[in-house]
Coordinates of C-alpha atoms in Angstrom, one line a residue:
Chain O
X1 CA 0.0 0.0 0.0
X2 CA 1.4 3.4 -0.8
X3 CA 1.9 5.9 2.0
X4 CA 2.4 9.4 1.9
X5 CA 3.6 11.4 4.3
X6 CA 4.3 14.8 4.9
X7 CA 6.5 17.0 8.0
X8 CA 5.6 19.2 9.2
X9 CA 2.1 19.1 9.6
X10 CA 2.1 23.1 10.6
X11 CA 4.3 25.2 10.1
X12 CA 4.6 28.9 11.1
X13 CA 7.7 31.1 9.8
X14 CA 8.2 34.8 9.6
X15 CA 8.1 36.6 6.6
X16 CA 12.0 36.7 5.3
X17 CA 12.5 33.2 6.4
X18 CA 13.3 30.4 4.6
X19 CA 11.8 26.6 5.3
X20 CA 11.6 23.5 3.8
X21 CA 8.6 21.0 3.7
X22 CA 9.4 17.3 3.2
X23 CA 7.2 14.8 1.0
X24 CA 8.4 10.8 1.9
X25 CA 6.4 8.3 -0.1
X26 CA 6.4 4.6 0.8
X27 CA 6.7 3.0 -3.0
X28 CA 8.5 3.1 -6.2
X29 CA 6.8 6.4 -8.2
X30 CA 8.2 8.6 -10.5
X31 CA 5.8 10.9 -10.4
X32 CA 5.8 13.7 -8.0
X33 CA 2.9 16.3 -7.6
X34 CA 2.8 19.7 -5.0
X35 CA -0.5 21.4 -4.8
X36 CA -1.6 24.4 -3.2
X37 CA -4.8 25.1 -1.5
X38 CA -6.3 28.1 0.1
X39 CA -9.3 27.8 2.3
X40 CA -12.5 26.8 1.1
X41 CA -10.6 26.7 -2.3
X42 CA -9.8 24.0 -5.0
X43 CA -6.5 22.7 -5.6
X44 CA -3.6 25.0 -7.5
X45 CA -1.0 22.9 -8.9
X46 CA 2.3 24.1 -8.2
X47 CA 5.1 21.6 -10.2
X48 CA 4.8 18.5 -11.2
X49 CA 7.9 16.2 -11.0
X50 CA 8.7 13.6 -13.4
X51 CA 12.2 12.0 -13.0
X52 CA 14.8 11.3 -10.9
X53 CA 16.5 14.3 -9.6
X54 CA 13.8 17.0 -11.0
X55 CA 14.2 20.9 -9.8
X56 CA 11.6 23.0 -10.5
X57 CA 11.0 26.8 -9.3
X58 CA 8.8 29.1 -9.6
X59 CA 8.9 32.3 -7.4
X60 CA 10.0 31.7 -4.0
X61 CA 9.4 27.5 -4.0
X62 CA 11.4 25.2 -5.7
X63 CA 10.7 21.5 -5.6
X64 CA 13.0 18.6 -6.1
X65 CA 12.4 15.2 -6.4
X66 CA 14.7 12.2 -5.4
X67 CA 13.0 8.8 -6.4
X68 CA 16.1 6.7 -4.8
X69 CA 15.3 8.5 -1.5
X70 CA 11.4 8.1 -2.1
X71 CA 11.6 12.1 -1.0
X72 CA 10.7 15.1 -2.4
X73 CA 10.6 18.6 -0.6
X74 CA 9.2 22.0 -1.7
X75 CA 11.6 24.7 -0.2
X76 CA 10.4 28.3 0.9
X77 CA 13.1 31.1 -0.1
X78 CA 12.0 34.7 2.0
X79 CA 8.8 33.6 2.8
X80 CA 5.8 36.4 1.8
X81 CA 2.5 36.6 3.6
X82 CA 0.7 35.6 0.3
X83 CA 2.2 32.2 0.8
X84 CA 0.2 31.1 3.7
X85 CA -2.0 28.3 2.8
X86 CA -2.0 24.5 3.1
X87 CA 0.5 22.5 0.9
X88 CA -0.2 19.2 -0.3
X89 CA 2.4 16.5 -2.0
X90 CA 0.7 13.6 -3.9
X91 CA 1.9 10.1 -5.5
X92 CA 0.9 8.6 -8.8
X93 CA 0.2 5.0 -8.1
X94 CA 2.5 3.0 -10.3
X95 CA 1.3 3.9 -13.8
X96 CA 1.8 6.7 -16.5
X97 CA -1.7 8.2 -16.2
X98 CA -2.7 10.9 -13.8
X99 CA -5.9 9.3 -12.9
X100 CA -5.0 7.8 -9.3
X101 CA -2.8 10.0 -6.5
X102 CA -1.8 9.2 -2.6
X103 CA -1.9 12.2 -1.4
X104 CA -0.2 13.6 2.2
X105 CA -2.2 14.5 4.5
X106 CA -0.9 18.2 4.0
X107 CA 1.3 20.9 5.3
X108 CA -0.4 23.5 6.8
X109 CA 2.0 27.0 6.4
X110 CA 1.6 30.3 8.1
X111 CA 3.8 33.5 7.4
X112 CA 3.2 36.3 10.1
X113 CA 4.6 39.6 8.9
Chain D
X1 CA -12.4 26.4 -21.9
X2 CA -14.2 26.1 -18.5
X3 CA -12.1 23.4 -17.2
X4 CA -13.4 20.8 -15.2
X5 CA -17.3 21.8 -13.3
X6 CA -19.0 20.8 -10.7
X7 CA -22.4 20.7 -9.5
X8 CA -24.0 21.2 -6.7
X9 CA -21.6 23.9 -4.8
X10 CA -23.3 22.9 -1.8
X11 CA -25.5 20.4 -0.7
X12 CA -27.3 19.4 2.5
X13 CA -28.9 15.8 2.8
X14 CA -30.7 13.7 5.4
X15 CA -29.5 10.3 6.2
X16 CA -30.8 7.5 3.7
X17 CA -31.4 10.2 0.7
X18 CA -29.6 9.6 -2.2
X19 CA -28.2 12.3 -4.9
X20 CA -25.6 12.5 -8.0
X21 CA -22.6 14.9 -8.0
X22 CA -22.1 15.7 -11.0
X23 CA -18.7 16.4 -12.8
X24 CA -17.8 17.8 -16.4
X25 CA -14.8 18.4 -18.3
X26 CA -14.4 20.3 -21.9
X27 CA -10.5 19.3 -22.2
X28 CA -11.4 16.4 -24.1
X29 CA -9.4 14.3 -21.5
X30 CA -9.1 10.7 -20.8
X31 CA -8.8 10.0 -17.3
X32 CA -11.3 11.3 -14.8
X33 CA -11.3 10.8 -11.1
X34 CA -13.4 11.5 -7.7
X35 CA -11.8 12.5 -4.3
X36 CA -12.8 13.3 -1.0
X37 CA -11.1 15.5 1.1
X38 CA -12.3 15.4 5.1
X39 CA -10.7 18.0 7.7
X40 CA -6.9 17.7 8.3
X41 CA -6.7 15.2 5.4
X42 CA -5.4 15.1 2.3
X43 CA -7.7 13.7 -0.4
X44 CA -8.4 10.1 -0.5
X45 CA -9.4 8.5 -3.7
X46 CA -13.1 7.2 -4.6
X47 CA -13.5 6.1 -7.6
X48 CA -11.8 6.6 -11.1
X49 CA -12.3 6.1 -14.9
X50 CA -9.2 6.0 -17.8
X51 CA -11.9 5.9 -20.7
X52 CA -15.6 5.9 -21.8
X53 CA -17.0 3.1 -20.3
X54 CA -14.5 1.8 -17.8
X55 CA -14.6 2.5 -14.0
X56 CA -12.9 1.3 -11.3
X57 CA -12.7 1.9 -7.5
X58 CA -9.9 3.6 -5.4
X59 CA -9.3 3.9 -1.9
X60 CA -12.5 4.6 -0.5
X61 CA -15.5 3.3 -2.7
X62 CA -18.1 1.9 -0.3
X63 CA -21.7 3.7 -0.5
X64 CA -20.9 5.3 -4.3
X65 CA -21.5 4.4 -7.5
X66 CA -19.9 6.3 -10.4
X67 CA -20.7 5.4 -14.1
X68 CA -18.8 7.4 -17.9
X69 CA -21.2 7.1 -20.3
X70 CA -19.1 10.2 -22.0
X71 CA -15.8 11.7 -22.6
X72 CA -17.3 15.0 -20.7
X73 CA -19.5 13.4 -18.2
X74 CA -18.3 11.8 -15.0
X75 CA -20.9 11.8 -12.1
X76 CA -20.6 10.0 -8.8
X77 CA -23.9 8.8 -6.9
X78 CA -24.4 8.6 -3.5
X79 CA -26.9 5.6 -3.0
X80 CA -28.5 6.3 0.9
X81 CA -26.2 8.9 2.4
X82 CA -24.8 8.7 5.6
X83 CA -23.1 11.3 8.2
X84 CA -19.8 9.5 7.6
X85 CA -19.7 11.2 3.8
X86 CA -20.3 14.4 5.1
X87 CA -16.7 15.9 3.3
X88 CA -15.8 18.0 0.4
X89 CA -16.1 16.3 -3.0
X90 CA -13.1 17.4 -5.9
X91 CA -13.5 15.3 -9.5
X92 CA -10.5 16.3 -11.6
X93 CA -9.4 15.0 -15.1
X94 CA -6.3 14.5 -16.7
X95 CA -4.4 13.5 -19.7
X96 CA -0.3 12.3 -19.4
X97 CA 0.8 14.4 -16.4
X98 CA -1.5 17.1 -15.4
X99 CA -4.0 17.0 -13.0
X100 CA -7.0 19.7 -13.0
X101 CA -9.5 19.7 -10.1
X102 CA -12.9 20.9 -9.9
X103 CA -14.1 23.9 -7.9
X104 CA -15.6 20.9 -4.9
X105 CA -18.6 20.0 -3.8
X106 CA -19.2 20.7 -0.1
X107 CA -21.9 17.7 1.1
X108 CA -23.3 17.3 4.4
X109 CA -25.4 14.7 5.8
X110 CA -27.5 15.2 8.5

């Protein structure tokens, strides 16, 4: 059975800050997915990680992906206020198409000014 | 394009009614899936479909029924609701290695 999980769980960090958020997964995928969602809100997706040693950025997160490790983490450069929502890493099950994810059960970020 | 729709927004039911979320895409995509996402959780998977005509469960099937008559159409029924599916409902759609979720449905069973 595939098992996601995320640390932390919560996180709070002051504006300026950096952190990183950490995705372990419990089987072979190489497929890596980080979503953002704001309250009451639908899922944003953030990158999408296909291979073994992926980076991609955009803004102040960057994501990597290391399938050896089963690990991925989504790192916060000067963390902003607009960047407080809840953070979600999720698996592909074991095939090519994007119809089935694990998901974590979600980090939960706060930036105070 | 709108994207992937759902219907109802919201949606309050007594125990033992039944009802059908529906779900619609436009991106002419294959795969089509149903999540639910309870408080603290991540989503959990309910049911998914890679085609026209082909269905089959995920993590968390027990008390729905889905059926993909169409391309576009993917709805999920709830046959006699109970409290315990009381959670917010996302369908998404994809095709190779995007993901695109629906705005939710937010159901609760009294």
């Amino acid at each position: 059975e595939l098992k996601v999980e995320q640390n932390p769980l919560f996180l709070s960090m002051q504006e300026g800050k950096n952190y990183t958020i950490y995705c372990n997964y419990s089987t072979t995928s190489d497929r890596l997915y980080w979503y953002r969602q704001d309250p009451g809100k639908s899922l944003e997706s953030l990158f999408v990680l296909l291979s073994n040693g992926a980076v991609k950025q955009e803004g102040r997160l960057m994501a990597s992906l290391d399938t050896k490790a089963r690990l991925s983490t989504l790192h916060i450069t000067a963390a902003v206020h607009d960047l407080s929502a809840t953070y979600f890493c999720a698996v592909l099950r074991g095939e090519t198409s994007g119809s089935r994810l694990t998901f974590g059960e979600g980090t939960q970020l706060t930036v105070n000014p | 394009n709108a994207g992937v729709t759902q219907t109802p927004k919201f949606q309050v039911l007594k125990t033992g009614q039944s009802m059908t979320l529906q779900c619609a895409q436009d991106m002419n995509h294959e795969y089509m899936s149903w999540y639910r996402q309870d408080p603290g959780m991540g989503l959990r998977l309910i049911h998914y479909s890679v085609g026209a005509g082909i269905t089959d469960q995920g993590e968390v099937p027990n008390g729905y029924n889905v059926s993909r008559s169409t391309t576009e159409d993917f709805p999920l029924r709830l046959l006699s609701a109970a409290p315990s599916q009381t959670s917010v409902y996302f369908c998404a759609s994809s095709r190779f290695s995007e993901q695109f979720f629906g705005p939710g449905t937010r159901l609760t069973v009294l």
